[in-house]
Short mmCIF file of C-alpha atoms and ligand atoms in Angstrom, two decimals:
data_model
loop_
_atom_site.label_atom_id
_atom_site.label_comp_id
_atom_site.label_asym_id
_atom_site.label_seq_id
_atom_site.Cartn_x
_atom_site.Cartn_y
_atom_site.Cartn_z
CA MET A 1 76.09 102.90 98.64
CA SER A 2 77.33 101.03 101.60
CA SER A 3 80.16 101.77 103.93
CA ILE A 4 80.67 99.23 106.36
CA ILE A 5 83.11 98.31 109.21
CA LEU A 6 83.14 94.61 110.17
CA LEU A 7 84.05 94.48 113.93
CA GLY A 8 84.83 91.16 115.71
CA ALA A 9 87.42 88.99 117.37
CA PRO A 10 90.05 87.32 115.25
CA GLY A 11 88.35 84.33 113.62
CA SER A 12 84.87 85.58 113.96
CA GLY A 13 84.64 85.43 110.19
CA LYS A 14 85.21 88.93 109.01
CA GLY A 15 87.28 87.92 106.01
CA THR A 16 84.92 85.32 104.89
CA LEU A 17 81.94 87.76 105.16
CA ALA A 18 83.91 90.57 103.53
CA GLN A 19 84.51 88.37 100.50
CA GLN A 20 80.85 87.60 100.21
CA LEU A 21 79.71 91.22 100.75
CA LYS A 22 82.26 92.39 98.13
CA THR A 23 80.93 90.16 95.49
CA LYS A 24 77.23 91.06 96.30
CA LEU A 25 77.69 94.80 96.83
CA ASN A 26 80.64 95.28 94.28
CA ILE A 27 82.50 97.66 96.63
CA PRO A 28 86.12 97.37 97.72
CA HIS A 29 87.16 94.99 100.68
CA ILE A 30 89.91 96.78 102.63
CA SER A 31 91.69 94.50 105.09
CA THR A 32 94.60 96.02 107.07
CA GLY A 33 95.78 92.37 107.92
CA ASP A 34 96.04 91.65 104.27
CA MET A 35 97.85 94.82 103.55
CA PHE A 36 100.37 94.07 106.25
CA ARG A 37 100.85 90.49 104.98
CA GLU A 38 101.45 91.82 101.50
CA ALA A 39 103.96 94.29 102.91
CA VAL A 40 105.63 91.49 104.78
CA LYS A 41 105.84 89.39 101.70
CA GLY A 42 107.42 92.12 99.73
CA ASN A 43 109.92 92.68 102.33
CA THR A 44 109.21 96.63 102.35
CA PRO A 45 110.43 98.68 105.35
CA MET A 46 106.84 98.83 106.56
CA GLY A 47 106.54 95.15 106.22
CA LEU A 48 109.64 94.42 108.34
CA LYS A 49 108.42 96.78 111.09
CA ALA A 50 104.90 95.16 111.03
CA SER A 51 105.90 91.49 111.15
CA SER A 52 107.61 91.82 114.51
CA TYR A 53 104.31 92.76 116.06
CA MET A 54 102.22 90.52 113.93
CA LYS A 55 104.15 87.32 114.74
CA ASP A 56 103.47 87.70 118.37
CA GLY A 57 99.77 88.42 118.03
CA HIS A 58 100.19 92.20 118.88
CA LEU A 59 98.85 95.15 117.06
CA VAL A 60 101.04 97.14 114.75
CA PRO A 61 101.35 100.58 116.31
CA ASP A 62 98.72 103.16 115.44
CA ASP A 63 100.72 105.56 113.55
CA ILE A 64 101.69 102.98 110.97
CA THR A 65 98.32 101.56 110.76
CA ILE A 66 96.59 104.78 110.34
CA GLY A 67 99.08 105.94 107.66
CA VAL A 68 98.29 102.83 105.59
CA VAL A 69 94.51 103.36 105.82
CA ASP A 70 94.98 107.08 105.13
CA GLU A 71 96.80 106.25 101.89
CA ARG A 72 94.37 103.56 100.85
CA PHE A 73 91.58 106.07 101.14
CA THR A 74 93.22 108.44 98.65
CA LYS A 75 91.99 106.07 95.87
CA GLU A 76 88.75 106.87 94.13
CA ASP A 77 87.22 103.54 94.59
CA VAL A 78 86.19 104.16 98.12
CA LYS A 79 83.64 106.64 96.99
CA LYS A 80 81.25 103.89 95.91
CA GLY A 81 81.46 102.41 99.43
CA PHE A 82 83.90 100.10 101.37
CA ILE A 83 84.00 97.08 103.60
CA LEU A 84 86.64 97.55 106.34
CA ASP A 85 87.83 94.34 107.79
CA GLY A 86 90.28 94.44 110.77
CA PHE A 87 90.39 98.19 111.07
CA PRO A 88 89.75 100.07 113.30
CA ARG A 89 91.16 98.10 116.07
CA THR A 90 91.68 100.83 118.77
CA ILE A 91 89.97 103.92 119.82
CA PRO A 92 92.64 106.20 118.49
CA GLN A 93 92.43 104.44 114.98
CA ALA A 94 88.50 104.86 115.17
CA GLU A 95 88.99 108.65 115.90
CA ALA A 96 91.65 109.08 113.22
CA PHE A 97 89.36 107.22 110.72
CA ASP A 98 86.49 109.63 111.46
CA SER A 99 88.76 112.54 110.43
CA ILE A 100 90.02 110.64 107.36
CA ILE A 101 86.52 109.96 105.90
CA LYS A 102 85.04 113.41 107.12
CA ASN A 103 87.70 115.18 104.99
CA LYS A 104 86.61 113.28 101.90
CA GLY A 105 82.81 113.74 102.56
CA LEU A 106 82.33 110.09 103.36
CA LYS A 107 80.61 108.54 106.29
CA ILE A 108 80.13 105.09 107.97
CA ASP A 109 76.72 103.58 107.31
CA ALA A 110 76.92 100.54 109.64
CA VAL A 111 79.40 98.82 111.97
CA ILE A 112 78.60 95.20 112.04
CA LEU A 113 79.65 93.33 115.20
CA LEU A 114 80.37 89.58 114.58
CA ASP A 115 79.29 87.99 117.87
CA VAL A 116 80.89 84.73 118.69
CA ASP A 117 82.10 82.53 121.56
CA GLN A 118 85.85 82.42 122.37
CA GLY A 119 86.08 78.59 122.40
CA LEU A 120 84.68 78.33 118.90
CA ILE A 121 87.03 80.91 117.75
CA VAL A 122 90.25 78.84 118.83
CA ARG A 123 88.89 75.89 116.69
CA ARG A 124 88.03 78.15 113.82
CA ILE A 125 91.50 79.85 113.67
CA THR A 126 93.61 76.88 114.22
CA GLY A 127 91.70 75.00 111.25
CA ARG A 128 91.93 78.08 108.95
CA ARG A 129 93.83 77.86 105.86
CA SER A 130 94.33 80.47 103.17
CA CYS A 131 95.51 81.15 99.68
CA PRO A 132 98.69 83.27 99.58
CA SER A 133 97.89 84.20 96.21
CA CYS A 134 94.32 85.36 95.85
CA GLY A 135 93.37 85.63 99.74
CA ASN A 136 90.55 83.05 99.60
CA VAL A 137 90.04 81.62 103.16
CA TYR A 138 89.08 77.90 103.93
CA HIS A 139 88.64 75.67 106.97
CA ILE A 140 89.91 72.15 107.27
CA GLU A 141 86.47 71.07 108.58
CA THR A 142 83.91 73.53 107.60
CA VAL A 143 84.85 75.28 104.38
CA LYS A 144 86.91 72.66 102.48
CA PRO A 145 88.32 73.27 99.07
CA LYS A 146 87.35 70.92 96.31
CA VAL A 147 90.87 69.30 96.38
CA GLU A 148 92.37 69.12 99.74
CA GLY A 149 95.03 72.03 100.28
CA ILE A 150 94.50 73.55 96.91
CA CYS A 151 92.74 76.93 96.20
CA ASP A 152 89.48 76.59 94.36
CA SER A 153 89.92 79.81 92.45
CA CYS A 154 93.53 79.86 91.50
CA SER A 155 94.94 76.34 92.21
CA THR A 156 97.70 77.66 94.56
CA LYS A 157 98.69 75.53 97.56
CA LEU A 158 96.96 76.68 100.67
CA ILE A 159 98.95 77.70 103.78
CA GLN A 160 98.26 78.26 107.41
CA ARG A 161 98.99 81.68 108.55
CA LYS A 162 102.02 81.99 111.12
CA ASP A 163 99.73 83.75 113.62
CA ASP A 164 96.99 81.02 113.37
CA THR A 165 98.60 78.68 115.94
CA GLU A 166 96.97 78.27 119.27
CA GLU A 167 99.63 80.08 121.25
CA VAL A 168 99.34 83.26 119.10
CA VAL A 169 95.59 82.86 118.86
CA LYS A 170 95.30 83.30 122.50
CA GLU A 171 97.50 86.46 122.58
CA ARG A 172 95.28 87.93 119.66
CA LEU A 173 92.24 87.32 121.65
CA GLU A 174 93.60 88.96 124.63
CA THR A 175 94.68 91.96 122.59
CA TYR A 176 91.14 92.04 121.04
CA GLU A 177 89.48 92.09 124.47
CA LYS A 178 91.86 94.87 125.75
CA GLN A 179 92.23 97.19 122.72
CA THR A 180 89.36 96.53 120.34
CA ALA A 181 86.32 95.49 122.29
CA PRO A 182 86.00 99.13 123.64
CA LEU A 183 84.99 100.09 120.07
CA ILE A 184 81.57 98.31 120.64
CA ASP A 185 80.75 101.14 123.00
CA PHE A 186 82.23 103.78 120.85
CA TYR A 187 80.03 102.85 117.88
CA SER A 188 76.97 102.05 120.02
CA ALA A 189 77.14 105.53 121.14
CA LYS A 190 77.05 106.68 117.46
CA LYS A 191 73.90 104.47 117.00
CA ILE A 192 75.54 102.75 114.06
CA LEU A 193 76.41 99.37 115.54
CA LEU A 194 74.52 96.31 114.34
CA LYS A 195 75.04 92.75 116.00
CA ILE A 196 74.90 89.50 114.13
CA ASP A 197 75.25 85.94 115.33
CA ALA A 198 78.67 84.81 113.91
CA SER A 199 78.61 81.40 115.45
CA ARG A 200 76.72 79.99 112.36
CA SER A 201 77.81 79.58 108.65
CA PRO A 202 78.92 82.35 106.42
CA ASN A 203 75.51 81.91 104.52
CA TYR A 204 73.59 82.32 107.57
CA MET A 205 75.45 85.55 108.42
CA MET A 206 74.67 86.78 104.90
CA GLN A 207 70.96 86.05 105.45
CA GLN A 208 71.02 88.05 108.69
CA LEU A 209 72.57 91.04 106.86
CA GLU A 210 69.96 90.79 104.22
CA VAL A 211 67.30 91.08 106.96
CA LEU A 212 69.26 94.16 108.09
CA GLY A 213 69.05 95.76 104.54
CA PHE A 214 72.51 94.66 103.14
P1 LIG B 1 93.99 90.19 110.75
O1 LIG B 1 94.26 89.54 109.42
O2 LIG B 1 93.02 91.21 110.59
O3 LIG B 1 93.62 89.19 111.80
O4 LIG B 1 95.40 90.92 111.11
C1 LIG B 1 96.52 90.15 111.34
C2 LIG B 1 97.47 91.00 112.17
O5 LIG B 1 97.87 92.23 111.48
C3 LIG B 1 97.08 91.44 113.41
O6 LIG B 1 97.08 90.41 114.53
C4 LIG B 1 97.78 92.65 113.83
O7 LIG B 1 99.19 92.25 114.16
C5 LIG B 1 97.98 93.30 112.42
N1 LIG B 1 96.84 94.29 112.11
C6 LIG B 1 95.88 94.04 111.19
N2 LIG B 1 94.94 95.23 111.39
C7 LIG B 1 95.50 95.86 112.41
C8 LIG B 1 95.01 97.15 112.96
N3 LIG B 1 93.84 97.63 112.46
N4 LIG B 1 95.75 97.71 113.96
C9 LIG B 1 96.93 97.08 114.28
N5 LIG B 1 97.35 96.00 113.80
C10 LIG B 1 96.52 95.36 112.80
#
């Protein structure tokens, strides 16, 4: 069983790595960003609230985010392990998550920090395209679909996320530095933090994880 948190700046490759790990380990991939985008698409009351923060590159408030994760962890499938992508993003979220899993007798096996230079991130994010239907992620230069602009898996037209523009990316990176980077020390102190070089290809990241036992 593996219970993994992927930690890293926006555009460090958490989503892509999570997809590959999900296939390899056959455990659920839980992305709070995907859950919020789903809620925005469905025009739910929570989606309406979340979208006002997301479009400016700010974090959705902790109480809403923790509530979403708490509810997701009532499902049975997390008992066989999980890959958390984009959560926690603040110290209060990390503390709340500790209580959520403790109550269920679960624990975190590893927090994997995806280490990457910020200049590379801006290029990566602004070239990113994703499938609104199945969630697959591509890049206009490095991870091209077989047919330009079309998802390999489900043939849906690819889109650019509204928050993947250069202006919003800069804001998201600042938010990461201020609110999320402190989690590096938080999990280092618990001795469960592993660091990988995320400036290379997704396959290379998977190889590094294999060496680490995943
Ligand atoms: P992501 O796809 O993980 O980059 O998330 C997209 C956006 O959703 C973020 O920029 C935030 O506005 C919001 N979001 C996702 N996860 C969280 C979280 N753990 N805490 C607060 N906001 C989040």
